[in-house]
mmCIF file of C-alpha atoms in Angstrom:
data_model
loop_
_atom_site.group_PDB
_atom_site.id
_atom_site.type_symbol
_atom_site.label_atom_id
_atom_site.label_comp_id
_atom_site.label_asym_id
_atom_site.label_seq_id
_atom_site.Cartn_x
_atom_site.Cartn_y
_atom_site.Cartn_z
ATOM 1 C CA UNK A 1 261.710 112.449 71.396
ATOM 2 C CA UNK A 2 262.660 110.882 74.697
ATOM 3 C CA UNK A 3 264.938 113.830 75.414
ATOM 4 C CA UNK A 4 262.155 116.274 74.666
ATOM 5 C CA UNK A 5 259.741 114.540 77.084
ATOM 6 C CA UNK A 6 262.426 114.468 79.765
ATOM 7 C CA UNK A 7 262.952 118.215 79.415
ATOM 8 C CA UNK A 8 259.207 118.842 79.728
ATOM 9 C CA UNK A 9 259.058 116.643 82.857
ATOM 10 C CA UNK A 10 261.983 118.429 84.488
ATOM 11 C CA UNK A 11 260.427 121.798 83.657
ATOM 12 C CA UNK A 12 257.120 120.786 85.287
ATOM 13 C CA UNK A 13 258.865 119.526 88.410
ATOM 14 C CA UNK A 14 260.786 122.789 88.624
ATOM 15 C CA UNK A 15 257.652 124.891 88.255
ATOM 16 C CA UNK A 16 255.808 122.816 90.868
ATOM 17 C CA UNK A 17 258.687 123.203 93.276
ATOM 18 C CA UNK A 18 258.796 126.916 92.585
ATOM 19 C CA UNK A 19 255.082 127.360 93.286
ATOM 20 C CA UNK A 20 254.679 125.038 96.284
ATOM 21 C CA UNK A 21 257.912 125.507 98.187
ATOM 22 C CA UNK A 22 259.353 128.639 99.794
ATOM 23 C CA UNK A 23 261.180 130.837 97.348
ATOM 24 C CA UNK A 24 264.742 131.335 98.503
ATOM 25 C CA UNK A 25 265.623 133.527 95.538
ATOM 26 C CA UNK A 26 267.652 136.707 95.865
ATOM 27 C CA UNK A 27 264.520 138.849 96.275
ATOM 28 C CA UNK A 28 263.557 137.234 99.576
ATOM 29 C CA UNK A 29 264.974 139.088 102.617
ATOM 30 C CA UNK A 30 267.526 137.344 104.816
ATOM 31 C CA UNK A 31 265.908 135.217 107.490
ATOM 32 C CA UNK A 32 262.465 135.389 105.870
ATOM 33 C CA UNK A 33 260.403 132.946 103.869
ATOM 34 C CA UNK A 34 258.711 133.933 100.631
ATOM 35 C CA UNK A 35 255.812 131.931 99.187
ATOM 36 C CA UNK A 36 254.992 132.719 95.595
ATOM 37 C CA UNK A 37 251.800 130.606 95.516
ATOM 38 C CA UNK A 38 250.197 132.545 98.382
ATOM 39 C CA UNK A 39 252.119 135.769 97.690
ATOM 40 C CA UNK A 40 253.203 135.820 101.321
ATOM 41 C CA UNK A 41 256.407 136.917 103.052
ATOM 42 C CA UNK A 42 256.971 135.801 106.655
ATOM 43 C CA UNK A 43 259.747 137.023 108.960
ATOM 44 C CA UNK A 44 259.067 135.371 112.313
ATOM 45 C CA UNK A 45 261.418 135.718 115.331
ATOM 46 C CA UNK A 46 264.501 136.533 113.274
ATOM 47 C CA UNK A 47 265.681 139.401 115.534
ATOM 48 C CA UNK A 48 265.018 142.053 112.895
ATOM 49 C CA UNK A 49 265.625 145.653 113.956
ATOM 50 C CA UNK A 50 263.765 147.200 110.998
ATOM 51 C CA UNK A 51 261.268 146.224 108.319
ATOM 52 C CA UNK A 52 263.147 144.462 105.476
ATOM 53 C CA UNK A 53 263.515 146.618 102.366
ATOM 54 C CA UNK A 54 263.812 143.807 99.840
ATOM 55 C CA UNK A 55 260.261 142.450 100.062
ATOM 56 C CA UNK A 56 259.321 140.920 96.674
ATOM 57 C CA UNK A 57 256.955 142.937 94.535
ATOM 58 C CA UNK A 58 254.499 140.046 94.174
ATOM 59 C CA UNK A 59 253.840 139.994 97.950
ATOM 60 C CA UNK A 60 250.278 140.653 99.100
ATOM 61 C CA UNK A 61 250.694 139.559 102.718
ATOM 62 C CA UNK A 62 253.647 140.532 104.922
ATOM 63 C CA UNK A 63 253.978 138.883 108.344
ATOM 64 C CA UNK A 64 256.736 140.256 110.573
ATOM 65 C CA UNK A 65 256.353 139.120 114.188
ATOM 66 C CA UNK A 66 258.506 138.405 117.227
ATOM 67 C CA UNK A 67 261.296 140.823 116.344
ATOM 68 C CA UNK A 68 262.805 144.003 117.807
ATOM 69 C CA UNK A 69 261.498 146.713 115.526
ATOM 70 C CA UNK A 70 261.043 149.765 117.768
ATOM 71 C CA UNK A 71 259.888 152.339 115.209
ATOM 72 C CA UNK A 72 257.803 152.396 112.028
ATOM 73 C CA UNK A 73 258.423 155.299 109.652
ATOM 74 C CA UNK A 74 257.275 156.477 106.219
ATOM 75 C CA UNK A 75 260.152 154.560 104.565
ATOM 76 C CA UNK A 76 259.435 151.231 106.236
ATOM 77 C CA UNK A 77 257.100 150.015 103.475
ATOM 78 C CA UNK A 78 258.327 151.983 100.469
ATOM 79 C CA UNK A 79 257.103 150.819 97.054
ATOM 80 C CA UNK A 80 254.791 148.099 98.442
ATOM 81 C CA UNK A 81 251.637 149.492 96.868
ATOM 82 C CA UNK A 82 250.123 146.033 96.246
ATOM 83 C CA UNK A 83 250.377 144.676 99.801
ATOM 84 C CA UNK A 84 246.915 144.173 101.328
ATOM 85 C CA UNK A 85 247.718 142.527 104.694
ATOM 86 C CA UNK A 86 250.448 143.524 107.165
ATOM 87 C CA UNK A 87 251.019 141.825 110.519
ATOM 88 C CA UNK A 88 253.486 143.504 112.893
ATOM 89 C CA UNK A 89 252.492 141.841 116.150
ATOM 90 C CA UNK A 90 254.871 141.397 119.112
ATOM 91 C CA UNK A 91 257.747 143.432 117.686
ATOM 92 C CA UNK A 92 258.204 145.761 120.690
ATOM 93 C CA UNK A 93 257.219 148.738 118.539
ATOM 94 C CA UNK A 94 257.113 151.938 120.600
ATOM 95 C CA UNK A 95 256.584 154.676 117.986
ATOM 96 C CA UNK A 96 254.577 155.222 114.811
ATOM 97 C CA UNK A 97 255.855 158.189 112.809
ATOM 98 C CA UNK A 98 253.873 160.420 110.484
ATOM 99 C CA UNK A 99 252.489 158.577 107.426
ATOM 100 C CA UNK A 100 254.054 155.294 108.545
ATOM 101 C CA UNK A 101 251.781 153.297 106.243
ATOM 102 C CA UNK A 102 251.103 155.821 103.467
ATOM 103 C CA UNK A 103 252.960 153.787 100.766
ATOM 104 C CA UNK A 104 250.569 150.849 101.346
ATOM 105 C CA UNK A 105 247.874 152.104 98.997
ATOM 106 C CA UNK A 106 246.055 148.739 98.963
ATOM 107 C CA UNK A 107 246.273 147.960 102.684
ATOM 108 C CA UNK A 108 243.098 146.365 104.078
ATOM 109 C CA UNK A 109 244.331 144.636 107.246
ATOM 110 C CA UNK A 110 246.872 145.965 109.763
ATOM 111 C CA UNK A 111 247.868 144.060 112.897
ATOM 112 C CA UNK A 112 249.858 145.969 115.541
ATOM 113 C CA UNK A 113 248.890 143.796 118.506
ATOM 114 C CA UNK A 114 251.237 142.954 121.352
ATOM 115 C CA UNK A 115 253.495 145.999 121.008
ATOM 116 C CA UNK A 116 254.412 148.844 123.386
ATOM 117 C CA UNK A 117 253.166 151.952 121.659
ATOM 118 C CA UNK A 118 253.981 155.121 123.568
ATOM 119 C CA UNK A 119 254.103 157.618 120.685
ATOM 120 C CA UNK A 120 251.576 157.705 117.848
ATOM 121 C CA UNK A 121 251.781 160.601 115.428
ATOM 122 C CA UNK A 122 248.376 162.189 114.601
ATOM 123 C CA UNK A 123 248.838 161.168 110.941
ATOM 124 C CA UNK A 124 250.487 157.807 111.584
ATOM 125 C CA UNK A 125 247.482 155.903 110.195
ATOM 126 C CA UNK A 126 246.801 158.238 107.305
ATOM 127 C CA UNK A 127 246.688 156.413 103.959
ATOM 128 C CA UNK A 128 245.509 157.967 100.678
ATOM 129 C CA UNK A 129 241.975 156.868 99.688
ATOM 130 C CA UNK A 130 241.432 155.260 103.134
ATOM 131 C CA UNK A 131 241.714 151.583 102.093
ATOM 132 C CA UNK A 132 242.177 150.225 105.656
ATOM 133 C CA UNK A 133 239.240 148.080 106.831
ATOM 134 C CA UNK A 134 240.588 146.071 109.780
ATOM 135 C CA UNK A 135 242.856 147.510 112.514
ATOM 136 C CA UNK A 136 244.086 145.346 115.395
ATOM 137 C CA UNK A 137 245.604 147.274 118.307
ATOM 138 C CA UNK A 138 244.944 144.734 121.050
ATOM 139 C CA UNK A 139 247.528 144.685 123.886
ATOM 140 C CA UNK A 140 249.492 147.440 122.177
ATOM 141 C CA UNK A 141 248.830 150.708 124.079
ATOM 142 C CA UNK A 142 251.510 151.141 126.726
ATOM 143 C CA UNK A 143 250.030 153.991 128.805
ATOM 144 C CA UNK A 144 247.319 156.662 128.971
ATOM 145 C CA UNK A 145 249.322 158.986 126.720
ATOM 146 C CA UNK A 146 249.221 156.452 123.920
ATOM 147 C CA UNK A 147 245.414 156.315 124.233
ATOM 148 C CA UNK A 148 245.240 160.082 123.785
ATOM 149 C CA UNK A 149 247.576 159.826 120.782
ATOM 150 C CA UNK A 150 245.438 157.065 119.299
ATOM 151 C CA UNK A 151 242.254 159.123 119.696
ATOM 152 C CA UNK A 152 243.949 161.943 117.777
ATOM 153 C CA UNK A 153 245.231 159.529 115.117
ATOM 154 C CA UNK A 154 241.738 158.118 114.613
ATOM 155 C CA UNK A 155 240.491 161.665 114.199
ATOM 156 C CA UNK A 156 243.111 162.763 111.673
ATOM 157 C CA UNK A 157 243.774 159.426 109.971
ATOM 158 C CA UNK A 158 240.892 159.680 107.524
ATOM 159 C CA UNK A 159 239.821 156.109 108.338
ATOM 160 C CA UNK A 160 236.351 156.443 106.886
ATOM 161 C CA UNK A 161 236.510 152.927 105.431
ATOM 162 C CA UNK A 162 237.444 151.187 108.696
ATOM 163 C CA UNK A 163 235.026 148.353 109.497
ATOM 164 C CA UNK A 164 236.700 146.563 112.422
ATOM 165 C CA UNK A 165 238.701 147.968 115.359
ATOM 166 C CA UNK A 166 240.203 145.843 118.131
ATOM 167 C CA UNK A 167 241.323 147.618 121.321
ATOM 168 C CA UNK A 168 241.134 144.605 123.632
ATOM 169 C CA UNK A 169 243.538 144.051 126.511
ATOM 170 C CA UNK A 170 244.870 147.603 126.819
ATOM 171 C CA UNK A 171 243.918 148.276 130.479
ATOM 172 C CA UNK A 172 241.679 151.148 129.369
ATOM 173 C CA UNK A 173 239.851 152.763 132.289
ATOM 174 C CA UNK A 174 237.845 155.280 130.237
ATOM 175 C CA UNK A 175 237.146 156.234 126.651
ATOM 176 C CA UNK A 176 237.434 159.865 125.512
ATOM 177 C CA UNK A 177 234.044 161.242 124.342
ATOM 178 C CA UNK A 178 233.727 161.138 120.574
ATOM 179 C CA UNK A 179 236.801 158.920 120.186
ATOM 180 C CA UNK A 180 235.098 156.951 117.395
ATOM 181 C CA UNK A 181 233.149 159.816 115.827
ATOM 182 C CA UNK A 182 235.412 159.858 112.751
ATOM 183 C CA UNK A 183 234.830 156.175 111.995
ATOM 184 C CA UNK A 184 231.344 156.464 110.459
ATOM 185 C CA UNK A 185 231.361 153.005 108.837
ATOM 186 C CA UNK A 186 232.653 151.032 111.807
ATOM 187 C CA UNK A 187 230.851 147.684 112.130
ATOM 188 C CA UNK A 188 232.717 145.845 114.904
ATOM 189 C CA UNK A 189 234.341 147.328 118.006
ATOM 190 C CA UNK A 190 236.252 145.146 120.473
ATOM 191 C CA UNK A 191 236.878 146.607 123.945
ATOM 192 C CA UNK A 192 237.154 143.358 125.885
ATOM 193 C CA UNK A 193 239.548 142.673 128.772
ATOM 194 C CA UNK A 194 240.137 146.287 129.735
ATOM 195 C CA UNK A 195 239.383 148.126 133.004
ATOM 196 C CA UNK A 196 236.371 150.151 131.912
ATOM 197 C CA UNK A 197 234.071 151.101 134.803
ATOM 198 C CA UNK A 198 231.578 153.394 133.056
ATOM 199 C CA UNK A 199 230.236 154.547 129.707
ATOM 200 C CA UNK A 200 229.451 158.229 129.332
ATOM 201 C CA UNK A 201 227.178 160.121 127.007
ATOM 202 C CA UNK A 202 228.796 160.727 123.625
ATOM 203 C CA UNK A 203 231.228 157.801 123.887
ATOM 204 C CA UNK A 204 229.887 156.246 120.682
ATOM 205 C CA UNK A 205 228.731 159.419 118.950
ATOM 206 C CA UNK A 206 229.083 159.347 115.180
ATOM 207 C CA UNK A 207 229.016 155.532 115.059
ATOM 208 C CA UNK A 208 225.729 154.820 113.318
ATOM 209 C CA UNK A 209 226.407 151.464 111.603
ATOM 210 C CA UNK A 210 227.836 149.464 114.494
ATOM 211 C CA UNK A 211 226.775 145.814 114.470
ATOM 212 C CA UNK A 212 228.822 144.329 117.319
ATOM 213 C CA UNK A 213 230.218 145.839 120.533
ATOM 214 C CA UNK A 214 232.342 143.675 122.831
ATOM 215 C CA UNK A 215 232.598 144.917 126.441
ATOM 216 C CA UNK A 216 233.303 141.594 128.141
ATOM 217 C CA UNK A 217 235.890 141.228 130.885
ATOM 218 C CA UNK A 218 235.878 144.821 132.128
ATOM 219 C CA UNK A 219 235.098 146.314 135.570
ATOM 220 C CA UNK A 220 231.434 147.286 135.149
ATOM 221 C CA UNK A 221 229.371 146.856 138.320
ATOM 222 C CA UNK A 222 226.293 148.642 136.972
ATOM 223 C CA UNK A 223 225.269 151.033 134.203
ATOM 224 C CA UNK A 224 223.967 154.520 134.893
ATOM 225 C CA UNK A 225 221.072 156.092 133.016
ATOM 226 C CA UNK A 226 223.315 157.987 130.576
ATOM 227 C CA UNK A 227 225.233 154.786 129.796
ATOM 228 C CA UNK A 228 222.015 152.881 129.065
ATOM 229 C CA UNK A 229 220.834 155.713 126.817
ATOM 230 C CA UNK A 230 224.138 155.590 124.950
ATOM 231 C CA UNK A 231 223.822 151.830 124.411
ATOM 232 C CA UNK A 232 220.176 152.135 123.395
ATOM 233 C CA UNK A 233 221.089 154.776 120.828
ATOM 234 C CA UNK A 234 223.109 152.131 118.963
ATOM 235 C CA UNK A 235 219.891 150.336 118.041
ATOM 236 C CA UNK A 236 219.707 146.581 117.494
ATOM 237 C CA UNK A 237 223.449 146.081 117.871
ATOM 238 C CA UNK A 238 224.920 142.911 119.374
ATOM 239 C CA UNK A 239 226.339 143.893 122.780
ATOM 240 C CA UNK A 240 228.547 141.487 124.746
ATOM 241 C CA UNK A 241 228.519 142.374 128.458
ATOM 242 C CA UNK A 242 229.535 139.123 130.136
ATOM 243 C CA UNK A 243 232.368 138.524 132.626
ATOM 244 C CA UNK A 244 231.861 141.794 134.498
ATOM 245 C CA UNK A 245 231.599 142.021 138.333
ATOM 246 C CA UNK A 246 227.994 143.196 138.564
ATOM 247 C CA UNK A 247 226.820 144.314 142.013
ATOM 248 C CA UNK A 248 223.177 143.249 142.288
ATOM 249 C CA UNK A 249 221.977 146.000 144.602
ATOM 250 C CA UNK A 250 219.376 148.722 144.150
ATOM 251 C CA UNK A 251 221.731 150.631 141.828
ATOM 252 C CA UNK A 252 221.468 147.949 139.130
ATOM 253 C CA UNK A 253 217.669 148.082 138.968
ATOM 254 C CA UNK A 254 217.585 150.300 135.847
ATOM 255 C CA UNK A 255 220.050 147.992 134.113
ATOM 256 C CA UNK A 256 217.814 144.966 134.775
ATOM 257 C CA UNK A 257 214.798 146.831 133.394
ATOM 258 C CA UNK A 258 216.829 147.821 130.321
ATOM 259 C CA UNK A 259 217.814 144.187 129.709
ATOM 260 C CA UNK A 260 214.135 143.237 129.558
ATOM 261 C CA UNK A 261 213.101 146.108 127.290
ATOM 262 C CA UNK A 262 216.088 146.992 125.087
ATOM 263 C CA UNK A 263 216.326 146.435 121.345
ATOM 264 C CA UNK A 264 219.990 145.471 121.713
ATOM 265 C CA UNK A 265 221.012 141.821 121.390
ATOM 266 C CA UNK A 266 222.710 141.231 124.741
ATOM 267 C CA UNK A 267 224.416 138.016 125.872
ATOM 268 C CA UNK A 268 222.042 137.858 128.829
ATOM 269 C CA UNK A 269 222.943 134.289 129.778
ATOM 270 C CA UNK A 270 226.507 135.409 130.536
ATOM 271 C CA UNK A 271 225.465 138.206 132.921
ATOM 272 C CA UNK A 272 225.943 137.105 136.539
ATOM 273 C CA UNK A 273 225.885 138.794 139.920
ATOM 274 C CA UNK A 274 229.261 139.021 141.623
ATOM 275 C CA UNK A 275 227.852 140.515 144.831
ATOM 276 C CA UNK A 276 226.217 140.409 147.335
ATOM 277 C CA UNK A 277 227.066 136.906 148.510
ATOM 278 C CA UNK A 278 223.465 135.683 148.609
ATOM 279 C CA UNK A 279 223.003 136.542 144.915
ATOM 280 C CA UNK A 280 226.454 135.470 143.748
ATOM 281 C CA UNK A 281 226.423 133.815 140.299
ATOM 282 C CA UNK A 282 222.705 134.548 139.876
ATOM 283 C CA UNK A 283 221.538 135.496 136.410
ATOM 284 C CA UNK A 284 220.598 139.110 135.874
ATOM 285 C CA UNK A 285 218.233 138.059 133.105
ATOM 286 C CA UNK A 286 214.785 137.529 134.560
ATOM 287 C CA UNK A 287 215.681 138.563 138.114
ATOM 288 C CA UNK A 288 212.829 140.571 139.570
ATOM 289 C CA UNK A 289 213.336 144.211 140.423
ATOM 290 C CA UNK A 290 211.925 143.430 143.843
ATOM 291 C CA UNK A 291 214.661 140.866 144.468
ATOM 292 C CA UNK A 292 217.328 143.275 143.246
ATOM 293 C CA UNK A 293 215.886 146.104 145.324
ATOM 294 C CA UNK A 294 215.922 143.956 148.448
ATOM 295 C CA UNK A 295 219.501 142.844 147.928
ATOM 296 C CA UNK A 296 221.043 145.613 150.032
ATOM 297 C CA UNK A 297 224.358 144.325 151.388
ATOM 298 C CA UNK A 298 225.136 147.374 153.505
ATOM 299 C CA UNK A 299 223.658 147.336 157.027
ATOM 300 C CA UNK A 300 223.320 151.099 157.097
ATOM 301 C CA UNK A 301 221.082 151.006 154.044
ATOM 302 C CA UNK A 302 218.910 148.378 155.731
ATOM 303 C CA UNK A 303 218.532 150.568 158.844
ATOM 304 C CA UNK A 304 217.721 153.585 156.690
ATOM 305 C CA UNK A 305 215.037 151.545 154.946
ATOM 306 C CA UNK A 306 213.541 150.547 158.314
ATOM 307 C CA UNK A 307 213.486 154.216 159.391
ATOM 308 C CA UNK A 308 211.670 155.189 156.205
ATOM 309 C CA UNK A 309 209.076 152.478 156.849
ATOM 310 C CA UNK A 310 208.448 153.766 160.418
ATOM 311 C CA UNK A 311 208.025 157.313 159.123
ATOM 312 C CA UNK A 312 205.546 156.174 156.491
ATOM 313 C CA UNK A 313 203.542 154.320 159.175
ATOM 314 C CA UNK A 314 203.382 157.500 161.283
ATOM 315 C CA UNK A 315 202.065 159.492 158.338
ATOM 316 C CA UNK A 316 199.341 156.909 157.725
ATOM 317 C CA UNK A 317 198.254 156.970 161.418
ATOM 318 C CA UNK A 318 198.156 160.797 161.425
ATOM 319 C CA UNK A 319 196.016 160.763 158.313
ATOM 320 C CA UNK A 320 193.551 158.360 159.914
ATOM 321 C CA UNK A 321 193.244 160.542 163.044
ATOM 322 C CA UNK A 322 192.642 163.708 161.034
ATOM 323 C CA UNK A 323 190.075 161.914 158.922
ATOM 324 C CA UNK A 324 188.219 160.738 162.027
ATOM 325 C CA UNK A 325 188.178 164.276 163.517
ATOM 326 C CA UNK A 326 186.807 165.642 160.249
ATOM 327 C CA UNK A 327 184.039 163.066 160.191
ATOM 328 C CA UNK A 328 183.015 163.948 163.804
ATOM 329 C CA UNK A 329 182.920 167.639 162.923
ATOM 330 C CA UNK A 330 180.715 167.022 159.902
ATOM 331 C CA UNK A 331 178.413 164.794 161.990
ATOM 332 C CA UNK A 332 177.960 167.533 164.625
ATOM 333 C CA UNK A 333 177.114 170.026 161.918
ATOM 334 C CA UNK A 334 174.537 167.633 160.534
ATOM 335 C CA UNK A 335 172.841 167.186 163.936
ATOM 336 C CA UNK A 336 172.594 170.978 164.416
ATOM 337 C CA UNK A 337 171.578 171.772 160.886
ATOM 338 C CA UNK A 338 168.267 173.433 161.877
ATOM 339 C CA UNK A 339 169.863 175.655 164.500
ATOM 340 C CA UNK A 340 172.686 176.488 162.070
ATOM 341 C CA UNK A 341 170.120 177.430 159.434
ATOM 342 C CA UNK A 342 168.274 179.746 161.850
ATOM 343 C CA UNK A 343 171.535 181.362 162.945
ATOM 344 C CA UNK A 344 172.577 181.928 159.344
ATOM 345 C CA UNK A 345 169.199 183.548 158.504
ATOM 346 C CA UNK A 346 169.413 185.849 161.535
ATOM 347 C CA UNK A 347 172.953 186.854 160.601
ATOM 348 C CA UNK A 348 171.807 187.556 157.036
ATOM 349 C CA UNK A 349 168.918 189.780 158.216
ATOM 350 C CA UNK A 350 171.168 191.676 160.645
ATOM 351 C CA UNK A 351 173.716 192.314 157.926
ATOM 352 C CA UNK A 352 170.930 193.465 155.567
ATOM 353 C CA UNK A 353 169.615 195.985 158.185
ATOM 354 C CA UNK A 354 173.125 197.358 158.721
ATOM 355 C CA UNK A 355 173.716 197.703 154.998
ATOM 356 C CA UNK A 356 170.345 199.448 154.461
ATOM 357 C CA UNK A 357 171.220 201.959 157.211
ATOM 358 C CA UNK A 358 174.540 202.699 155.573
ATOM 359 C CA UNK A 359 172.822 203.051 152.204
ATOM 360 C CA UNK A 360 170.248 205.526 153.603
ATOM 361 C CA UNK A 361 172.911 207.705 155.170
ATOM 362 C CA UNK A 362 174.902 207.649 151.945
ATOM 363 C CA UNK A 363 171.889 208.925 149.954
ATOM 364 C CA UNK A 364 171.335 211.783 152.423
ATOM 365 C CA UNK A 365 174.987 212.826 152.351
ATOM 366 C CA UNK A 366 175.186 212.702 148.571
ATOM 367 C CA UNK A 367 172.010 214.828 147.877
ATOM 368 C CA UNK A 368 172.849 218.593 148.245
ATOM 369 C CA UNK A 369 169.186 219.567 148.614
ATOM 370 C CA UNK A 370 168.739 217.342 151.621
ATOM 371 C CA UNK A 371 171.974 218.787 152.974
ATOM 372 C CA UNK A 372 170.561 222.411 152.850
ATOM 373 C CA UNK A 373 167.343 221.315 154.516
ATOM 374 C CA UNK A 374 169.322 219.787 157.317
ATOM 375 C CA UNK A 375 171.280 223.068 157.752
ATOM 376 C CA UNK A 376 168.137 225.259 157.809
ATOM 377 C CA UNK A 377 166.480 223.004 160.344
ATOM 378 C CA UNK A 378 169.543 223.222 162.456
ATOM 379 C CA UNK A 379 169.426 227.114 162.273
#
């Protein structure tokens, strides 16, 4: 009996070790760690040049970071239909081939942050049944061409189930119109720490369920009317607009009014003036439009404003003079009202006599009998 209990104890210790410690069995790729209890495979900074092909079938999460994997192809994740989370951050990846992630039929989370993507195939993100919900591409787009490729990939990827998209830290200066129009269920969009200077009409077209939009840390100095209309169209979305170099001059007046009237949930306490100097670090929230309108840092604009004021004063003075002349004229007419009445009556009578004479001559000329009498008398 003692031998039996000892065998049971050894078996339990073995199973506990198997479940709690990394599994260094033959299935685990070289240089990686495999955890059966969490169904996780990690390959961190092991100088891999490609995605390992011997990932255990029980894996649900695959973390491959800090390596030198330059390309992801359709064979990189073959037969890993049960994997739900893939992290490929900081691997120096430059290219995503067609259907790179198609074998990952259960993929919900994909992290491609910190790479150097220069070539993205239009169908690189295409996965049957569109299971992907969270896509992290922060600090991963190498140049403007990769942004164009990404816009095409979002269009043709069939990512109708995507809920979260992170494009932070990519030095983006503009967003192609309709770039997110094929992501109808998108809830969170991160565009922080880029170089965006403006939002144009149609930028967020097709995105009707957005709940959070992060635009912090960009290069916005103000928002034009079309940009404010585009933001207002999103409804009661949470909009983060802090850490932008706002220029508190007359051009920002509409933005201040929008902050006070919009349905959007804006981080108003984080909005500060960067210029002019006298309004530096002042809150935009609650600042009066009069104060913003008077904050004109350019001397030429101040002189132009003074010229407009002088012109307005001249118009007012001219109006007063003309009004005074009109009043004098009416007063003179009032004093001579009796003489004016007599003159009008005399003019009326004279006109009546002239018209009666013309009428009499017309009747004579139009009556043929009177015409013959006139001829006979003349003979």
